Amino acid sequence: MPDYRDDLRLAHVLADAADAATMDRFKALDLKVETKPDMTPVSEADKAAEELIRGHLQRARPRDAVLGEEYGIEGTGPRRWVVDPIDGTKNYVRGVPVWATLISLMEAGEGGYQPVVGVVSAPALGRRWWAAKGHGAFTGRSLSSATRLGVSSITRMSDASFAYSSLSGWEDQGRLDGFLDLTKAVWRTRGYGDFWPYMMVAEGSVDICAEPELSLWDMAANAIIVTEAGGTFTGLDGRPGPHSGNAAASNGRLHDEMLGYLNQRY
């Protein structure tokens, strides 16, 4: 099995640089925010953090491709870094501390590119999570000061905690009935949103989570962290990995039942 620890160390260096840049502008009164063609916000901090990460990668891994939310794809080859400079921009621009930089390395393989390294860094929360294929998932302040992650052992939906982002996407896809049925079947629901539910699945504090519409950069880092923690990460169609345009993550024990609920349509 390939050893991805050098790539993981580099991902931490990239996250450190991004954290410094994003925290410097967090809650800045003169923060510039624009609206993208898809009507979602982008701040100057999003662009600056992605530019910073791309610059580091150009020097450290010049042969690798880079795909980022703000500047698209650059380069070709079997290795591709996938970057979301600020996951949770709406929170960021409103001063809510629930946002993170997501960095993943994907490698070409069976079924397309698959994540092999992932770092999720949420500096305003003082939290970071990471994983490398075959080496497990961890959280902590640094590679040398970390706690191994493991998913929960909950086996009954009536005991499960379910996290999600919002209702609107489920309604748009005609999945609202199944979503609501699931919320009634579980023990509790919470709308944490963005990266955080996936990290809590990996930690074992949430048992299932799902979102109806996502991009690859929203999911790649989350997927490797959840799976290395012993969980399951698929699309709503059950396809493993971050390629379905939506996501469902769980401790594995409740995954099929969750998908059964969420695939009920009008």
mmCIF file of C-alpha atoms in Angstrom:
data_model
loop_
_atom_site.group_PDB
_atom_site.id
_atom_site.type_symbol
_atom_site.label_atom_id
_atom_site.label_comp_id
_atom_site.label_asym_id
_atom_site.label_seq_id
_atom_site.Cartn_x
_atom_site.Cartn_y
_atom_site.Cartn_z
ATOM 1 C CA MET A 1 0.000 0.000 0.000
ATOM 2 C CA PRO A 2 1.360 3.465 -0.868
ATOM 3 C CA ASP A 3 2.493 5.608 2.036
ATOM 4 C CA TYR A 4 0.700 8.965 1.949
ATOM 5 C CA ARG A 5 2.243 10.425 5.093
ATOM 6 C CA ASP A 6 4.398 12.937 3.195
ATOM 7 C CA ASP A 7 1.300 14.133 1.357
ATOM 8 C CA LEU A 8 -0.573 14.355 4.650
ATOM 9 C CA ARG A 9 2.207 16.461 6.160
ATOM 10 C CA LEU A 10 2.036 18.774 3.144
ATOM 11 C CA ALA A 11 -1.748 19.030 3.516
ATOM 12 C CA HIS A 12 -1.231 20.210 7.101
ATOM 13 C CA VAL A 13 1.244 22.857 5.897
ATOM 14 C CA LEU A 14 -1.348 24.016 3.347
ATOM 15 C CA ALA A 15 -4.032 24.129 6.038
ATOM 16 C CA ASP A 16 -1.767 26.146 8.353
ATOM 17 C CA ALA A 17 -1.234 28.743 5.626
ATOM 18 C CA ALA A 18 -4.940 28.884 4.791
ATOM 19 C CA ASP A 19 -5.896 29.198 8.478
ATOM 20 C CA ALA A 20 -3.637 32.225 8.889
ATOM 21 C CA ALA A 21 -5.142 33.906 5.834
ATOM 22 C CA THR A 22 -8.790 33.187 6.631
ATOM 23 C CA MET A 23 -8.569 34.064 10.315
ATOM 24 C CA ASP A 24 -6.874 37.360 9.428
ATOM 25 C CA ARG A 25 -10.021 38.445 7.551
ATOM 26 C CA PHE A 26 -12.675 36.714 9.694
ATOM 27 C CA LYS A 27 -15.091 39.333 11.063
ATOM 28 C CA ALA A 28 -13.224 42.105 9.196
ATOM 29 C CA LEU A 29 -15.540 45.090 8.769
ATOM 30 C CA ASP A 30 -14.163 45.780 5.282
ATOM 31 C CA LEU A 31 -14.395 42.172 4.009
ATOM 32 C CA LYS A 32 -15.353 42.211 0.332
ATOM 33 C CA VAL A 33 -18.095 39.761 -0.681
ATOM 34 C CA GLU A 34 -19.318 39.077 -4.222
ATOM 35 C CA THR A 35 -22.122 36.934 -5.628
ATOM 36 C CA LYS A 36 -21.132 34.161 -8.038
ATOM 37 C CA PRO A 37 -23.257 33.188 -11.083
ATOM 38 C CA ASP A 38 -24.861 30.386 -9.036
ATOM 39 C CA MET A 39 -25.984 33.070 -6.550
ATOM 40 C CA THR A 40 -23.713 31.830 -3.757
ATOM 41 C CA PRO A 41 -21.347 34.241 -1.995
ATOM 42 C CA VAL A 42 -17.575 34.350 -2.393
ATOM 43 C CA SER A 43 -15.350 36.525 -0.244
ATOM 44 C CA GLU A 44 -11.889 37.911 -0.848
ATOM 45 C CA ALA A 45 -10.733 35.435 1.802
ATOM 46 C CA ASP A 46 -12.002 32.462 -0.270
ATOM 47 C CA LYS A 47 -9.975 33.622 -3.255
ATOM 48 C CA ALA A 48 -6.863 34.506 -1.248
ATOM 49 C CA ALA A 49 -6.808 31.159 0.575
ATOM 50 C CA GLU A 50 -7.159 29.171 -2.645
ATOM 51 C CA GLU A 51 -4.459 31.224 -4.359
ATOM 52 C CA LEU A 52 -2.182 30.603 -1.393
ATOM 53 C CA ILE A 53 -2.771 26.836 -1.479
ATOM 54 C CA ARG A 54 -2.252 26.706 -5.248
ATOM 55 C CA GLY A 55 1.021 28.603 -4.896
ATOM 56 C CA HIS A 56 2.305 26.158 -2.273
ATOM 57 C CA LEU A 57 1.311 23.174 -4.403
ATOM 58 C CA GLN A 58 2.931 24.605 -7.505
ATOM 59 C CA ARG A 59 6.234 24.679 -5.624
ATOM 60 C CA ALA A 60 5.892 21.434 -3.638
ATOM 61 C CA ARG A 61 3.989 19.205 -6.101
ATOM 62 C CA PRO A 62 4.390 20.787 -9.570
ATOM 63 C CA ARG A 63 3.343 17.589 -11.368
ATOM 64 C CA ASP A 64 0.020 17.283 -9.512
ATOM 65 C CA ALA A 65 -3.242 18.749 -10.788
ATOM 66 C CA VAL A 66 -5.315 21.104 -8.623
ATOM 67 C CA LEU A 67 -9.099 21.479 -8.576
ATOM 68 C CA GLY A 68 -10.498 24.319 -6.487
ATOM 69 C CA GLU A 69 -13.922 25.841 -5.985
ATOM 70 C CA GLU A 70 -12.889 29.340 -7.014
ATOM 71 C CA TYR A 71 -10.434 28.762 -9.879
ATOM 72 C CA GLY A 72 -11.349 25.379 -11.359
ATOM 73 C CA ILE A 73 -9.013 22.688 -12.642
ATOM 74 C CA GLU A 74 -5.352 23.184 -13.492
ATOM 75 C CA GLY A 75 -3.029 20.428 -14.694
ATOM 76 C CA THR A 76 -3.533 16.753 -15.512
ATOM 77 C CA GLY A 77 -2.274 13.421 -14.276
ATOM 78 C CA PRO A 78 -3.104 10.624 -11.846
ATOM 79 C CA ARG A 79 -2.881 12.829 -8.712
ATOM 80 C CA ARG A 80 -5.252 15.712 -8.079
ATOM 81 C CA TRP A 81 -5.510 18.037 -5.087
ATOM 82 C CA VAL A 82 -9.093 19.148 -4.407
ATOM 83 C CA VAL A 83 -9.587 22.351 -2.418
ATOM 84 C CA ASP A 84 -12.519 24.195 -0.885
ATOM 85 C CA PRO A 85 -10.836 27.283 0.582
ATOM 86 C CA ILE A 86 -13.796 28.126 2.828
ATOM 87 C CA ASP A 87 -16.560 25.563 3.233
ATOM 88 C CA GLY A 88 -19.319 27.556 4.896
ATOM 89 C CA THR A 89 -18.781 30.955 3.277
ATOM 90 C CA LYS A 90 -22.237 32.154 4.349
ATOM 91 C CA ASN A 91 -21.248 31.482 7.955
ATOM 92 C CA TYR A 92 -17.852 33.113 7.406
ATOM 93 C CA VAL A 93 -19.257 36.374 6.068
ATOM 94 C CA ARG A 94 -21.795 36.596 8.919
ATOM 95 C CA GLY A 95 -19.239 35.950 11.657
ATOM 96 C CA VAL A 96 -20.454 32.426 12.490
ATOM 97 C CA PRO A 97 -17.393 30.291 13.376
ATOM 98 C CA VAL A 98 -18.615 27.105 11.653
ATOM 99 C CA TRP A 99 -16.502 27.100 8.484
ATOM 100 C CA ALA A 100 -13.405 25.221 7.372
ATOM 101 C CA THR A 101 -10.768 24.771 4.711
ATOM 102 C CA LEU A 102 -11.085 21.367 3.022
ATOM 103 C CA ILE A 103 -8.005 19.872 1.343
ATOM 104 C CA SER A 104 -7.893 16.438 -0.264
ATOM 105 C CA LEU A 105 -5.512 14.501 -2.473
ATOM 106 C CA MET A 106 -7.236 12.192 -4.949
ATOM 107 C CA GLU A 107 -5.588 9.496 -7.051
ATOM 108 C CA ALA A 108 -6.801 7.852 -10.226
ATOM 109 C CA GLY A 109 -7.998 4.305 -9.716
ATOM 110 C CA GLU A 110 -10.886 1.961 -10.329
ATOM 111 C CA GLY A 111 -14.078 3.966 -10.595
ATOM 112 C CA GLY A 112 -12.215 7.232 -11.212
ATOM 113 C CA TYR A 113 -10.353 9.475 -8.799
ATOM 114 C CA GLN A 114 -10.616 8.474 -5.139
ATOM 115 C CA PRO A 115 -9.542 10.480 -2.052
ATOM 116 C CA VAL A 116 -6.423 9.179 -0.321
ATOM 117 C CA VAL A 117 -5.624 12.142 1.960
ATOM 118 C CA GLY A 118 -7.955 14.629 3.607
ATOM 119 C CA VAL A 119 -7.603 17.545 6.010
ATOM 120 C CA VAL A 120 -10.497 19.607 7.377
ATOM 121 C CA SER A 121 -9.320 22.645 9.335
ATOM 122 C CA ALA A 122 -11.776 24.857 11.233
ATOM 123 C CA PRO A 123 -9.575 27.495 12.899
ATOM 124 C CA ALA A 124 -12.419 29.605 14.329
ATOM 125 C CA LEU A 125 -13.547 26.481 16.211
ATOM 126 C CA GLY A 126 -9.981 25.541 17.116
ATOM 127 C CA ARG A 127 -10.470 22.122 15.474
ATOM 128 C CA ARG A 128 -8.781 20.056 12.788
ATOM 129 C CA TRP A 129 -9.436 16.550 11.448
ATOM 130 C CA TRP A 130 -7.440 14.471 8.987
ATOM 131 C CA ALA A 131 -6.918 11.048 7.447
ATOM 132 C CA ALA A 132 -4.702 9.165 4.993
ATOM 133 C CA LYS A 133 -5.680 5.939 3.256
ATOM 134 C CA GLY A 134 -4.713 2.954 5.336
ATOM 135 C CA HIS A 135 -3.504 5.069 8.279
ATOM 136 C CA GLY A 136 -6.762 5.927 10.080
ATOM 137 C CA ALA A 137 -8.464 9.227 10.903
ATOM 138 C CA PHE A 138 -7.462 11.656 13.636
ATOM 139 C CA THR A 139 -8.266 14.957 15.274
ATOM 140 C CA GLY A 140 -6.012 17.265 17.238
ATOM 141 C CA ARG A 141 -3.757 20.270 17.044
ATOM 142 C CA SER A 142 -0.980 18.588 15.072
ATOM 143 C CA LEU A 143 0.204 15.273 13.653
ATOM 144 C CA SER A 144 2.127 14.625 16.861
ATOM 145 C CA SER A 145 -0.727 15.628 19.174
ATOM 146 C CA ALA A 146 -3.772 13.730 17.982
ATOM 147 C CA THR A 147 -6.615 11.430 18.957
ATOM 148 C CA ARG A 148 -7.749 8.598 16.703
ATOM 149 C CA LEU A 149 -11.319 8.856 15.435
ATOM 150 C CA GLY A 150 -13.916 6.105 15.435
ATOM 151 C CA VAL A 151 -17.580 6.039 14.457
ATOM 152 C CA SER A 152 -20.404 5.154 16.845
ATOM 153 C CA SER A 153 -21.798 1.697 17.487
ATOM 154 C CA ILE A 154 -25.476 2.716 17.299
ATOM 155 C CA THR A 155 -27.505 0.060 15.469
ATOM 156 C CA ARG A 156 -31.101 1.279 15.783
ATOM 157 C CA MET A 157 -32.471 4.295 13.937
ATOM 158 C CA SER A 158 -34.568 5.167 16.982
ATOM 159 C CA ASP A 159 -31.305 5.751 18.887
ATOM 160 C CA ALA A 160 -29.580 7.706 16.111
ATOM 161 C CA SER A 161 -28.614 11.367 15.860
ATOM 162 C CA PHE A 162 -29.185 12.744 12.330
ATOM 163 C CA ALA A 163 -27.483 15.930 11.093
ATOM 164 C CA TYR A 164 -28.334 17.886 7.936
ATOM 165 C CA SER A 165 -27.940 21.367 6.446
ATOM 166 C CA SER A 166 -31.362 22.602 5.336
ATOM 167 C CA LEU A 167 -34.773 21.555 4.038
ATOM 168 C CA SER A 168 -34.846 23.371 0.702
ATOM 169 C CA GLY A 169 -32.647 20.999 -1.288
ATOM 170 C CA TRP A 170 -34.642 17.947 -0.277
ATOM 171 C CA GLU A 171 -37.850 19.610 -1.431
ATOM 172 C CA ASP A 172 -36.278 20.663 -4.738
ATOM 173 C CA GLN A 173 -35.378 17.034 -5.464
ATOM 174 C CA GLY A 174 -38.737 15.624 -4.478
ATOM 175 C CA ARG A 175 -37.178 13.839 -1.498
ATOM 176 C CA LEU A 176 -38.789 15.888 1.258
ATOM 177 C CA ASP A 177 -41.275 13.184 2.301
ATOM 178 C CA GLY A 178 -38.518 10.629 2.829
ATOM 179 C CA PHE A 179 -36.361 13.185 4.621
ATOM 180 C CA LEU A 180 -39.194 14.076 7.016
ATOM 181 C CA ASP A 181 -39.957 10.403 7.631
ATOM 182 C CA LEU A 182 -36.306 9.916 8.563
ATOM 183 C CA THR A 183 -36.386 12.845 10.990
ATOM 184 C CA LYS A 184 -39.354 11.196 12.706
ATOM 185 C CA ALA A 185 -37.629 7.815 12.893
ATOM 186 C CA VAL A 186 -34.452 9.011 14.613
ATOM 187 C CA TRP A 187 -33.771 9.979 18.211
ATOM 188 C CA ARG A 188 -32.763 13.573 17.433
ATOM 189 C CA THR A 189 -31.982 15.909 14.540
ATOM 190 C CA ARG A 190 -29.659 18.898 14.311
ATOM 191 C CA GLY A 191 -28.938 21.267 11.409
ATOM 192 C CA TYR A 192 -25.214 21.767 11.952
ATOM 193 C CA GLY A 193 -24.474 22.067 8.245
ATOM 194 C CA ASP A 194 -21.467 22.020 5.909
ATOM 195 C CA PHE A 195 -18.387 19.962 6.928
ATOM 196 C CA TRP A 196 -19.215 19.600 10.617
ATOM 197 C CA PRO A 197 -21.770 16.735 10.522
ATOM 198 C CA TYR A 198 -19.301 14.525 8.652
ATOM 199 C CA MET A 199 -16.607 15.195 11.213
ATOM 200 C CA MET A 200 -19.049 14.340 13.997
ATOM 201 C CA VAL A 201 -19.922 11.078 12.237
ATOM 202 C CA ALA A 202 -16.190 10.304 12.175
ATOM 203 C CA GLU A 203 -15.949 11.203 15.882
ATOM 204 C CA GLY A 204 -18.971 9.083 16.802
ATOM 205 C CA SER A 205 -21.027 11.967 18.199
ATOM 206 C CA VAL A 206 -23.457 11.910 15.245
ATOM 207 C CA ASP A 207 -24.581 8.660 13.627
ATOM 208 C CA ILE A 208 -25.903 9.682 10.192
ATOM 209 C CA CYS A 209 -25.861 12.771 7.993
ATOM 210 C CA ALA A 210 -26.823 13.605 4.420
ATOM 211 C CA GLU A 211 -27.014 16.485 1.953
ATOM 212 C CA PRO A 212 -28.964 16.521 -1.356
ATOM 213 C CA GLU A 213 -26.664 18.684 -3.526
ATOM 214 C CA LEU A 214 -22.875 19.077 -3.248
ATOM 215 C CA SER A 215 -19.731 19.542 -5.331
ATOM 216 C CA LEU A 216 -16.646 17.333 -5.270
ATOM 217 C CA TRP A 217 -14.650 19.880 -3.229
ATOM 218 C CA ASP A 218 -17.383 19.784 -0.572
ATOM 219 C CA MET A 219 -17.001 16.038 -0.123
ATOM 220 C CA ALA A 220 -13.545 14.664 -0.976
ATOM 221 C CA ALA A 221 -11.807 15.421 2.330
ATOM 222 C CA ASN A 222 -14.897 14.469 4.335
ATOM 223 C CA ALA A 223 -15.175 11.130 2.545
ATOM 224 C CA ILE A 224 -11.687 9.843 3.388
ATOM 225 C CA ILE A 225 -11.974 11.002 7.011
ATOM 226 C CA VAL A 226 -15.334 9.256 7.517
ATOM 227 C CA THR A 227 -14.214 6.012 5.876
ATOM 228 C CA GLU A 228 -10.859 5.881 7.682
ATOM 229 C CA ALA A 229 -12.778 6.355 10.950
ATOM 230 C CA GLY A 230 -14.687 3.166 10.127
ATOM 231 C CA GLY A 231 -17.784 4.765 8.630
ATOM 232 C CA THR A 232 -19.490 4.690 5.242
ATOM 233 C CA PHE A 233 -19.604 7.571 2.743
ATOM 234 C CA THR A 234 -21.687 7.313 -0.434
ATOM 235 C CA GLY A 235 -23.993 9.295 -2.653
ATOM 236 C CA LEU A 236 -27.730 9.036 -2.134
ATOM 237 C CA ASP A 237 -27.586 6.434 -4.920
ATOM 238 C CA GLY A 238 -25.358 4.260 -2.726
ATOM 239 C CA ARG A 239 -22.268 4.757 -4.896
ATOM 240 C CA PRO A 240 -19.172 4.791 -2.658
ATOM 241 C CA GLY A 241 -17.120 7.973 -2.530
ATOM 242 C CA PRO A 242 -17.726 11.642 -3.325
ATOM 243 C CA HIS A 243 -18.868 11.437 -6.963
ATOM 244 C CA SER A 244 -22.674 11.475 -6.885
ATOM 245 C CA GLY A 245 -23.348 15.206 -6.479
ATOM 246 C CA ASN A 246 -24.799 14.530 -3.020
ATOM 247 C CA ALA A 247 -23.734 12.672 0.094
ATOM 248 C CA ALA A 248 -24.784 10.285 2.828
ATOM 249 C CA ALA A 249 -22.427 9.387 5.661
ATOM 250 C CA SER A 250 -22.950 7.077 8.598
ATOM 251 C CA ASN A 251 -21.379 4.725 11.095
ATOM 252 C CA GLY A 252 -22.045 2.016 8.493
ATOM 253 C CA ARG A 253 -24.590 0.161 10.579
ATOM 254 C CA LEU A 254 -27.449 2.486 9.658
ATOM 255 C CA HIS A 255 -26.454 3.359 6.107
ATOM 256 C CA ASP A 256 -28.797 1.216 4.049
ATOM 257 C CA GLU A 257 -31.768 2.138 6.223
ATOM 258 C CA MET A 258 -30.959 5.840 5.895
ATOM 259 C CA LEU A 259 -30.740 5.561 2.101
ATOM 260 C CA GLY A 260 -34.055 3.755 2.079
ATOM 261 C CA TYR A 261 -35.738 6.727 3.698
ATOM 262 C CA LEU A 262 -33.991 9.379 1.601
ATOM 263 C CA ASN A 263 -34.758 7.705 -1.723
ATOM 264 C CA GLN A 264 -38.497 7.885 -1.200
ATOM 265 C CA ARG A 265 -39.782 10.364 -3.768
ATOM 266 C CA TYR A 266 -43.065 12.080 -4.455
#
